[in-house]
């Protein structure tokens, strides 16, 4: 994500805080900055590892809670969770994922063909679809090299 896009997202976050009467703390902004800087679909723990370098007083719980609240307000999204931990995604545009079954890497892919995938009728499940991601599962280049 480029600097301009990051700054725009942080501005959006501040606006949401103002609209919802939430406090935009220095710690929360550091957490948002960290997740925007990572293009690996990080887990909360991975975000924590980055944030702790500049904010040694931050707690793991603060990071977990902040990421959940960012996801609720649409500042980031929750991606799939191929491993055991939730993965957060700073990319909120419609896009899809290549998922490595070996190392749990999640790689963004944009494809207008996939974007037009028809959404099935889910009313029988009383389920309202808001969004979708196609997961293409397989083995990433790095793992394929290692396997050889
Ligand atoms: Zn892999
Ligand atoms: Zn993604």
Short mmCIF file of N, CA and C and ligand atoms in Angstrom, two decimals:
data_model
loop_
_atom_site.label_atom_id
_atom_site.label_comp_id
_atom_site.label_asym_id
_atom_site.label_seq_id
_atom_site.Cartn_x
_atom_site.Cartn_y
_atom_site.Cartn_z
N UNK A 1 0.85 -1.20 0.00
CA UNK A 1 0.00 0.00 0.00
C UNK A 1 0.89 1.24 0.00
N UNK A 2 0.61 2.23 -0.89
CA UNK A 2 1.49 3.40 -0.95
C UNK A 2 1.14 4.41 0.16
N UNK A 3 2.06 5.36 0.36
CA UNK A 3 1.92 6.31 1.48
C UNK A 3 0.59 7.08 1.42
N UNK A 4 0.23 7.52 0.20
CA UNK A 4 -1.00 8.31 0.05
C UNK A 4 -2.21 7.49 0.48
N UNK A 5 -2.24 6.23 0.07
CA UNK A 5 -3.37 5.36 0.43
C UNK A 5 -3.41 5.13 1.94
N UNK A 6 -2.22 4.97 2.54
CA UNK A 6 -2.16 4.78 4.00
C UNK A 6 -2.69 6.00 4.73
N UNK A 7 -2.21 7.19 4.28
CA UNK A 7 -2.64 8.43 4.95
C UNK A 7 -4.15 8.62 4.82
N UNK A 8 -4.67 8.24 3.65
CA UNK A 8 -6.11 8.37 3.43
C UNK A 8 -6.86 7.45 4.40
N UNK A 9 -6.33 6.24 4.58
CA UNK A 9 -7.00 5.27 5.46
C UNK A 9 -6.96 5.76 6.90
N UNK A 10 -5.82 6.35 7.30
CA UNK A 10 -5.71 6.86 8.66
C UNK A 10 -6.68 8.03 8.87
N UNK A 11 -6.82 8.87 7.83
CA UNK A 11 -7.77 9.99 7.91
C UNK A 11 -9.20 9.45 8.05
N UNK A 12 -9.51 8.39 7.29
CA UNK A 12 -10.83 7.76 7.38
C UNK A 12 -11.06 7.24 8.79
N UNK A 13 -10.02 6.64 9.35
CA UNK A 13 -10.12 6.10 10.70
C UNK A 13 -10.44 7.21 11.71
N UNK A 14 -9.73 8.35 11.56
CA UNK A 14 -9.96 9.46 12.49
C UNK A 14 -11.40 9.97 12.36
N UNK A 15 -11.89 10.00 11.11
CA UNK A 15 -13.26 10.45 10.88
C UNK A 15 -14.25 9.49 11.55
N UNK A 16 -14.01 8.19 11.40
CA UNK A 16 -14.90 7.19 12.02
C UNK A 16 -14.90 7.37 13.53
N UNK A 17 -13.71 7.61 14.10
CA UNK A 17 -13.61 7.82 15.55
C UNK A 17 -14.46 9.02 15.96
N UNK A 18 -14.32 10.10 15.18
CA UNK A 18 -15.11 11.30 15.50
C UNK A 18 -16.60 11.00 15.41
N UNK A 19 -17.00 10.32 14.32
CA UNK A 19 -18.42 10.01 14.10
C UNK A 19 -18.98 9.14 15.22
N UNK A 20 -18.17 8.19 15.69
CA UNK A 20 -18.67 7.24 16.68
C UNK A 20 -18.30 7.65 18.10
N UNK A 21 -17.69 8.80 18.24
CA UNK A 21 -17.31 9.27 19.57
C UNK A 21 -16.26 8.39 20.23
N UNK A 22 -15.43 7.76 19.42
CA UNK A 22 -14.36 6.91 19.97
C UNK A 22 -13.08 7.71 20.07
N UNK A 23 -12.22 7.31 20.96
CA UNK A 23 -10.93 7.98 21.05
C UNK A 23 -9.96 7.34 20.07
N UNK A 24 -9.27 8.19 19.32
CA UNK A 24 -8.22 7.70 18.44
C UNK A 24 -6.91 7.90 19.18
N UNK A 25 -6.43 6.85 19.83
CA UNK A 25 -5.24 7.00 20.66
C UNK A 25 -3.97 6.80 19.82
N UNK A 26 -2.87 7.24 20.36
CA UNK A 26 -1.57 7.06 19.70
C UNK A 26 -1.32 5.56 19.47
N UNK A 27 -1.65 4.76 20.48
CA UNK A 27 -1.43 3.32 20.36
C UNK A 27 -2.26 2.73 19.23
N UNK A 28 -3.52 3.13 19.17
CA UNK A 28 -4.39 2.59 18.11
C UNK A 28 -3.88 3.00 16.73
N UNK A 29 -3.41 4.24 16.62
CA UNK A 29 -2.89 4.69 15.33
C UNK A 29 -1.63 3.90 14.95
N UNK A 30 -0.80 3.59 15.95
CA UNK A 30 0.40 2.78 15.69
C UNK A 30 0.01 1.38 15.20
N UNK A 31 -1.04 0.84 15.78
CA UNK A 31 -1.50 -0.50 15.39
C UNK A 31 -2.03 -0.47 13.95
N UNK A 32 -2.81 0.57 13.66
CA UNK A 32 -3.35 0.70 12.30
C UNK A 32 -2.20 0.85 11.29
N UNK A 33 -1.25 1.71 11.63
CA UNK A 33 -0.09 1.93 10.77
C UNK A 33 0.63 0.60 10.50
N UNK A 34 0.79 -0.19 11.55
CA UNK A 34 1.51 -1.46 11.42
C UNK A 34 0.77 -2.42 10.49
N UNK A 35 -0.54 -2.50 10.65
CA UNK A 35 -1.28 -3.46 9.81
C UNK A 35 -1.31 -2.96 8.37
N UNK A 36 -1.31 -1.65 8.16
CA UNK A 36 -1.28 -1.12 6.79
C UNK A 36 0.08 -1.36 6.14
N UNK A 37 1.11 -1.42 6.96
CA UNK A 37 2.46 -1.64 6.43
C UNK A 37 2.74 -3.09 6.06
N UNK A 38 1.95 -4.01 6.63
CA UNK A 38 2.20 -5.43 6.40
C UNK A 38 1.32 -5.90 5.25
N UNK A 39 1.92 -6.47 4.23
CA UNK A 39 1.08 -6.96 3.13
C UNK A 39 1.00 -8.48 3.15
N UNK A 40 1.13 -9.03 4.37
CA UNK A 40 1.17 -10.50 4.52
C UNK A 40 -0.11 -11.07 5.11
N UNK A 41 -1.16 -10.23 5.23
CA UNK A 41 -2.37 -10.67 5.92
C UNK A 41 -1.99 -11.18 7.31
N UNK A 42 -1.46 -10.28 8.13
CA UNK A 42 -0.88 -10.72 9.40
C UNK A 42 -1.92 -11.19 10.42
N UNK A 43 -1.47 -12.03 11.32
CA UNK A 43 -2.28 -12.37 12.49
C UNK A 43 -2.10 -11.23 13.50
N UNK A 44 -2.95 -11.23 14.53
CA UNK A 44 -2.82 -10.21 15.57
C UNK A 44 -1.44 -10.29 16.22
N UNK A 45 -0.94 -11.49 16.42
CA UNK A 45 0.39 -11.65 17.02
C UNK A 45 1.48 -11.03 16.16
N UNK A 46 1.36 -11.20 14.85
CA UNK A 46 2.36 -10.61 13.95
C UNK A 46 2.30 -9.09 13.98
N UNK A 47 1.11 -8.53 14.08
CA UNK A 47 0.98 -7.07 14.20
C UNK A 47 1.60 -6.62 15.52
N UNK A 48 1.31 -7.37 16.57
CA UNK A 48 1.86 -7.06 17.89
C UNK A 48 3.39 -7.02 17.86
N UNK A 49 4.00 -8.01 17.20
CA UNK A 49 5.47 -8.07 17.13
C UNK A 49 6.05 -6.80 16.50
N UNK A 50 5.32 -6.23 15.53
CA UNK A 50 5.80 -5.02 14.87
C UNK A 50 5.57 -3.80 15.76
N UNK A 51 4.38 -3.70 16.34
CA UNK A 51 4.01 -2.51 17.12
C UNK A 51 4.88 -2.38 18.37
N UNK A 52 5.23 -3.50 18.96
CA UNK A 52 6.00 -3.51 20.21
C UNK A 52 7.37 -2.84 20.02
N UNK A 53 7.90 -2.87 18.78
CA UNK A 53 9.21 -2.28 18.53
C UNK A 53 9.22 -0.78 18.78
N UNK A 54 8.10 -0.12 18.42
CA UNK A 54 8.04 1.34 18.62
C UNK A 54 7.21 1.72 19.84
N UNK A 55 6.37 0.79 20.31
CA UNK A 55 5.50 1.05 21.47
C UNK A 55 5.65 -0.07 22.48
N UNK A 56 6.79 -0.09 23.18
CA UNK A 56 7.09 -1.24 24.06
C UNK A 56 6.06 -1.45 25.18
N UNK A 57 5.26 -0.41 25.48
CA UNK A 57 4.31 -0.55 26.58
C UNK A 57 2.98 -1.18 26.15
N UNK A 58 2.81 -1.36 24.87
CA UNK A 58 1.51 -1.83 24.37
C UNK A 58 1.29 -3.29 24.78
N UNK A 59 0.05 -3.63 25.09
CA UNK A 59 -0.22 -5.02 25.46
C UNK A 59 -0.82 -5.76 24.28
N UNK A 60 -0.66 -7.08 24.32
CA UNK A 60 -1.20 -7.94 23.28
C UNK A 60 -2.72 -7.76 23.18
N UNK A 61 -3.35 -7.63 24.34
CA UNK A 61 -4.81 -7.47 24.37
C UNK A 61 -5.24 -6.20 23.64
N UNK A 62 -4.49 -5.11 23.84
CA UNK A 62 -4.81 -3.86 23.16
C UNK A 62 -4.77 -4.06 21.64
N UNK A 63 -3.75 -4.78 21.19
CA UNK A 63 -3.61 -5.03 19.75
C UNK A 63 -4.79 -5.87 19.24
N UNK A 64 -5.11 -6.94 19.95
CA UNK A 64 -6.24 -7.80 19.56
C UNK A 64 -7.52 -6.98 19.47
N UNK A 65 -7.78 -6.19 20.53
CA UNK A 65 -9.03 -5.42 20.56
C UNK A 65 -9.09 -4.37 19.47
N UNK A 66 -7.96 -3.70 19.24
CA UNK A 66 -7.93 -2.64 18.23
C UNK A 66 -8.20 -3.25 16.85
N UNK A 67 -7.57 -4.39 16.54
CA UNK A 67 -7.77 -5.01 15.23
C UNK A 67 -9.22 -5.40 15.04
N UNK A 68 -9.82 -5.96 16.09
CA UNK A 68 -11.24 -6.33 16.01
C UNK A 68 -12.10 -5.09 15.76
N UNK A 69 -11.78 -3.99 16.42
CA UNK A 69 -12.61 -2.80 16.24
C UNK A 69 -12.37 -2.18 14.86
N UNK A 70 -11.14 -2.24 14.35
CA UNK A 70 -10.89 -1.75 12.98
C UNK A 70 -11.72 -2.57 11.98
N UNK A 71 -11.75 -3.88 12.20
CA UNK A 71 -12.48 -4.75 11.28
C UNK A 71 -13.98 -4.46 11.35
N UNK A 72 -14.48 -4.22 12.56
CA UNK A 72 -15.91 -3.90 12.70
C UNK A 72 -16.26 -2.60 11.99
N UNK A 73 -15.35 -1.61 12.03
CA UNK A 73 -15.69 -0.35 11.38
C UNK A 73 -15.27 -0.32 9.90
N UNK A 74 -14.76 -1.42 9.38
CA UNK A 74 -14.48 -1.50 7.95
C UNK A 74 -13.18 -0.84 7.51
N UNK A 75 -12.33 -0.49 8.48
CA UNK A 75 -11.03 0.11 8.18
C UNK A 75 -10.09 -0.94 7.59
N UNK A 76 -10.22 -2.16 8.08
CA UNK A 76 -9.52 -3.31 7.50
C UNK A 76 -10.56 -4.42 7.40
N UNK A 77 -10.20 -5.53 6.84
CA UNK A 77 -11.15 -6.64 6.85
C UNK A 77 -10.48 -7.84 7.51
N UNK A 78 -11.31 -8.80 7.85
CA UNK A 78 -10.78 -10.06 8.32
C UNK A 78 -10.71 -10.96 7.11
N UNK A 79 -9.57 -11.51 6.88
CA UNK A 79 -9.45 -12.43 5.76
C UNK A 79 -9.83 -13.82 6.28
N UNK A 80 -9.68 -14.79 5.45
CA UNK A 80 -9.89 -16.16 5.87
C UNK A 80 -8.87 -16.50 6.94
N UNK A 81 -9.01 -17.61 7.59
CA UNK A 81 -7.97 -18.01 8.51
C UNK A 81 -7.54 -19.43 8.24
N UNK A 82 -6.59 -19.57 7.31
CA UNK A 82 -6.11 -20.90 6.97
C UNK A 82 -5.36 -21.56 8.12
N UNK A 83 -4.68 -20.77 8.93
CA UNK A 83 -4.04 -21.33 10.11
C UNK A 83 -5.06 -21.26 11.24
N UNK A 84 -4.61 -21.27 12.47
CA UNK A 84 -5.55 -21.26 13.58
C UNK A 84 -5.95 -19.83 13.94
N UNK A 85 -5.15 -18.84 13.55
CA UNK A 85 -5.41 -17.47 13.97
C UNK A 85 -6.08 -16.66 12.86
N UNK A 86 -6.94 -15.74 13.27
CA UNK A 86 -7.57 -14.82 12.32
C UNK A 86 -6.50 -14.02 11.59
N UNK A 87 -6.69 -13.80 10.32
CA UNK A 87 -5.77 -12.98 9.54
C UNK A 87 -6.48 -11.69 9.18
N UNK A 88 -5.76 -10.57 9.33
CA UNK A 88 -6.35 -9.27 9.03
C UNK A 88 -5.83 -8.78 7.69
N UNK A 89 -6.68 -8.04 6.99
CA UNK A 89 -6.37 -7.64 5.63
C UNK A 89 -6.56 -6.15 5.45
N UNK A 90 -5.47 -5.40 5.19
CA UNK A 90 -5.63 -3.96 5.00
C UNK A 90 -6.27 -3.62 3.65
N UNK A 91 -6.36 -4.58 2.76
CA UNK A 91 -6.94 -4.34 1.45
C UNK A 91 -8.46 -4.51 1.53
N UNK A 92 -9.21 -3.38 1.48
CA UNK A 92 -10.67 -3.50 1.65
C UNK A 92 -11.40 -3.45 0.31
N UNK A 93 -10.64 -3.37 -0.79
CA UNK A 93 -11.27 -3.47 -2.11
C UNK A 93 -11.64 -4.94 -2.34
N UNK A 94 -12.58 -5.16 -3.27
CA UNK A 94 -12.90 -6.55 -3.63
C UNK A 94 -11.64 -7.18 -4.23
N UNK A 95 -11.22 -8.27 -3.67
CA UNK A 95 -10.10 -9.01 -4.23
C UNK A 95 -10.17 -10.43 -3.71
N UNK A 96 -9.29 -11.24 -4.21
CA UNK A 96 -9.36 -12.66 -3.89
C UNK A 96 -8.00 -13.12 -3.38
N UNK A 97 -7.95 -14.36 -2.94
CA UNK A 97 -6.74 -14.81 -2.26
C UNK A 97 -6.20 -16.11 -2.82
N UNK A 98 -4.87 -16.13 -2.95
CA UNK A 98 -4.16 -17.37 -3.22
C UNK A 98 -3.69 -17.85 -1.86
N UNK A 99 -4.06 -19.05 -1.49
CA UNK A 99 -3.72 -19.54 -0.16
C UNK A 99 -2.82 -20.75 -0.27
N UNK A 100 -1.66 -20.64 0.38
CA UNK A 100 -0.72 -21.76 0.35
C UNK A 100 -1.09 -22.76 1.45
N UNK A 101 -1.31 -23.99 1.04
CA UNK A 101 -1.73 -25.03 1.98
C UNK A 101 -0.56 -25.50 2.83
N UNK A 102 0.66 -25.11 2.42
CA UNK A 102 1.83 -25.58 3.13
C UNK A 102 2.29 -24.57 4.19
N UNK A 103 2.38 -23.27 3.82
CA UNK A 103 2.93 -22.29 4.76
C UNK A 103 1.88 -21.26 5.21
N UNK A 104 0.62 -21.40 4.77
CA UNK A 104 -0.47 -20.49 5.14
C UNK A 104 -0.27 -19.07 4.58
N UNK A 105 0.61 -18.89 3.59
CA UNK A 105 0.73 -17.56 2.96
C UNK A 105 -0.60 -17.21 2.31
N UNK A 106 -0.96 -15.93 2.40
CA UNK A 106 -2.17 -15.43 1.74
C UNK A 106 -1.73 -14.31 0.80
N UNK A 107 -1.97 -14.48 -0.48
CA UNK A 107 -1.51 -13.53 -1.48
C UNK A 107 -2.73 -12.94 -2.18
N UNK A 108 -2.75 -11.60 -2.31
CA UNK A 108 -3.88 -10.93 -2.97
C UNK A 108 -3.84 -11.16 -4.47
N UNK A 109 -4.99 -11.37 -5.06
CA UNK A 109 -5.10 -11.42 -6.51
C UNK A 109 -6.38 -10.70 -6.90
N UNK A 110 -6.27 -9.81 -7.91
CA UNK A 110 -7.45 -9.13 -8.44
C UNK A 110 -7.81 -9.77 -9.75
N UNK A 111 -9.07 -10.02 -9.97
CA UNK A 111 -9.50 -10.65 -11.21
C UNK A 111 -10.96 -10.29 -11.45
N UNK A 112 -11.19 -9.53 -12.52
CA UNK A 112 -12.56 -9.06 -12.75
C UNK A 112 -13.50 -10.23 -13.04
N UNK A 113 -12.97 -11.31 -13.60
CA UNK A 113 -13.78 -12.50 -13.84
C UNK A 113 -14.31 -13.06 -12.52
N UNK A 114 -13.43 -13.19 -11.55
CA UNK A 114 -13.83 -13.70 -10.23
C UNK A 114 -14.80 -12.73 -9.54
N UNK A 115 -14.56 -11.41 -9.74
CA UNK A 115 -15.45 -10.41 -9.12
C UNK A 115 -16.90 -10.62 -9.55
N UNK A 116 -17.07 -11.14 -10.78
CA UNK A 116 -18.43 -11.29 -11.31
C UNK A 116 -19.04 -12.65 -10.98
N UNK A 117 -18.39 -13.44 -10.12
CA UNK A 117 -18.94 -14.73 -9.72
C UNK A 117 -20.36 -14.54 -9.19
N UNK A 118 -21.33 -15.25 -9.75
CA UNK A 118 -22.69 -15.07 -9.24
C UNK A 118 -22.82 -15.59 -7.80
N UNK A 119 -23.50 -14.82 -6.97
CA UNK A 119 -23.67 -15.22 -5.58
C UNK A 119 -24.95 -16.05 -5.47
N UNK A 120 -24.85 -17.25 -4.94
CA UNK A 120 -26.04 -18.10 -4.84
C UNK A 120 -27.07 -17.55 -3.86
N UNK A 121 -28.31 -18.03 -4.01
CA UNK A 121 -29.37 -17.63 -3.09
C UNK A 121 -29.14 -18.32 -1.75
N UNK A 122 -28.92 -17.53 -0.72
CA UNK A 122 -28.61 -18.10 0.59
C UNK A 122 -29.76 -17.91 1.58
N UNK A 123 -30.93 -17.53 1.05
CA UNK A 123 -32.05 -17.21 1.96
C UNK A 123 -32.47 -18.43 2.78
N UNK A 124 -32.30 -19.64 2.23
CA UNK A 124 -32.67 -20.85 2.98
C UNK A 124 -31.86 -20.97 4.27
N UNK A 125 -30.70 -20.35 4.30
CA UNK A 125 -29.86 -20.39 5.50
C UNK A 125 -30.09 -19.16 6.38
N UNK A 126 -31.03 -18.30 5.94
CA UNK A 126 -31.27 -17.02 6.61
C UNK A 126 -29.97 -16.23 6.70
N UNK A 127 -29.15 -16.40 5.66
CA UNK A 127 -27.82 -15.79 5.65
C UNK A 127 -27.79 -14.66 4.65
N UNK A 128 -27.33 -13.50 5.09
CA UNK A 128 -27.23 -12.36 4.18
C UNK A 128 -25.77 -12.18 3.77
N UNK A 129 -25.50 -12.36 2.50
CA UNK A 129 -24.13 -12.19 2.00
C UNK A 129 -23.82 -10.71 1.88
N UNK A 130 -22.69 -10.29 2.42
CA UNK A 130 -22.30 -8.89 2.34
C UNK A 130 -21.13 -8.70 1.39
N UNK A 131 -20.41 -9.76 1.14
CA UNK A 131 -19.11 -9.61 0.53
C UNK A 131 -18.62 -11.03 0.23
N UNK A 132 -17.73 -11.18 -0.69
CA UNK A 132 -17.15 -12.52 -0.86
C UNK A 132 -15.72 -12.44 -1.35
N UNK A 133 -14.97 -13.48 -1.04
CA UNK A 133 -13.60 -13.64 -1.50
C UNK A 133 -13.48 -15.03 -2.05
N UNK A 134 -12.87 -15.15 -3.19
CA UNK A 134 -12.60 -16.48 -3.72
C UNK A 134 -11.24 -16.90 -3.20
N UNK A 135 -11.14 -18.11 -2.69
CA UNK A 135 -9.87 -18.64 -2.22
C UNK A 135 -9.38 -19.66 -3.23
N UNK A 136 -8.23 -19.39 -3.80
CA UNK A 136 -7.61 -20.36 -4.70
C UNK A 136 -6.52 -21.03 -3.87
N UNK A 137 -6.68 -22.29 -3.60
CA UNK A 137 -5.78 -22.97 -2.68
C UNK A 137 -4.76 -23.80 -3.43
N UNK A 138 -3.55 -23.78 -2.93
CA UNK A 138 -2.49 -24.54 -3.59
C UNK A 138 -1.16 -24.37 -2.88
N UNK A 139 -0.08 -24.42 -3.63
CA UNK A 139 1.25 -24.33 -3.05
C UNK A 139 1.94 -23.10 -3.64
N UNK A 140 2.47 -22.23 -2.79
CA UNK A 140 3.09 -20.99 -3.26
C UNK A 140 4.46 -21.26 -3.89
N UNK A 141 4.97 -20.25 -4.59
CA UNK A 141 6.24 -20.40 -5.28
C UNK A 141 7.38 -20.75 -4.35
N UNK A 142 7.39 -20.08 -3.18
CA UNK A 142 8.48 -20.32 -2.24
C UNK A 142 8.49 -21.78 -1.76
N UNK A 143 7.29 -22.28 -1.42
CA UNK A 143 7.21 -23.67 -0.95
C UNK A 143 7.54 -24.64 -2.08
N UNK A 144 7.10 -24.30 -3.30
CA UNK A 144 7.39 -25.20 -4.43
C UNK A 144 8.89 -25.29 -4.66
N UNK A 145 9.60 -24.15 -4.52
CA UNK A 145 11.06 -24.16 -4.65
C UNK A 145 11.70 -25.02 -3.58
N UNK A 146 11.17 -24.85 -2.34
CA UNK A 146 11.73 -25.60 -1.21
C UNK A 146 11.51 -27.09 -1.38
N UNK A 147 10.33 -27.44 -1.95
CA UNK A 147 9.97 -28.86 -2.09
C UNK A 147 10.83 -29.59 -3.11
N UNK A 148 11.41 -28.79 -4.02
CA UNK A 148 12.16 -29.46 -5.12
C UNK A 148 13.48 -30.06 -4.66
ZN1 LIG B 1 3.82 -21.64 0.85
ZN1 LIG B 2 -6.21 -9.77 0.83
#
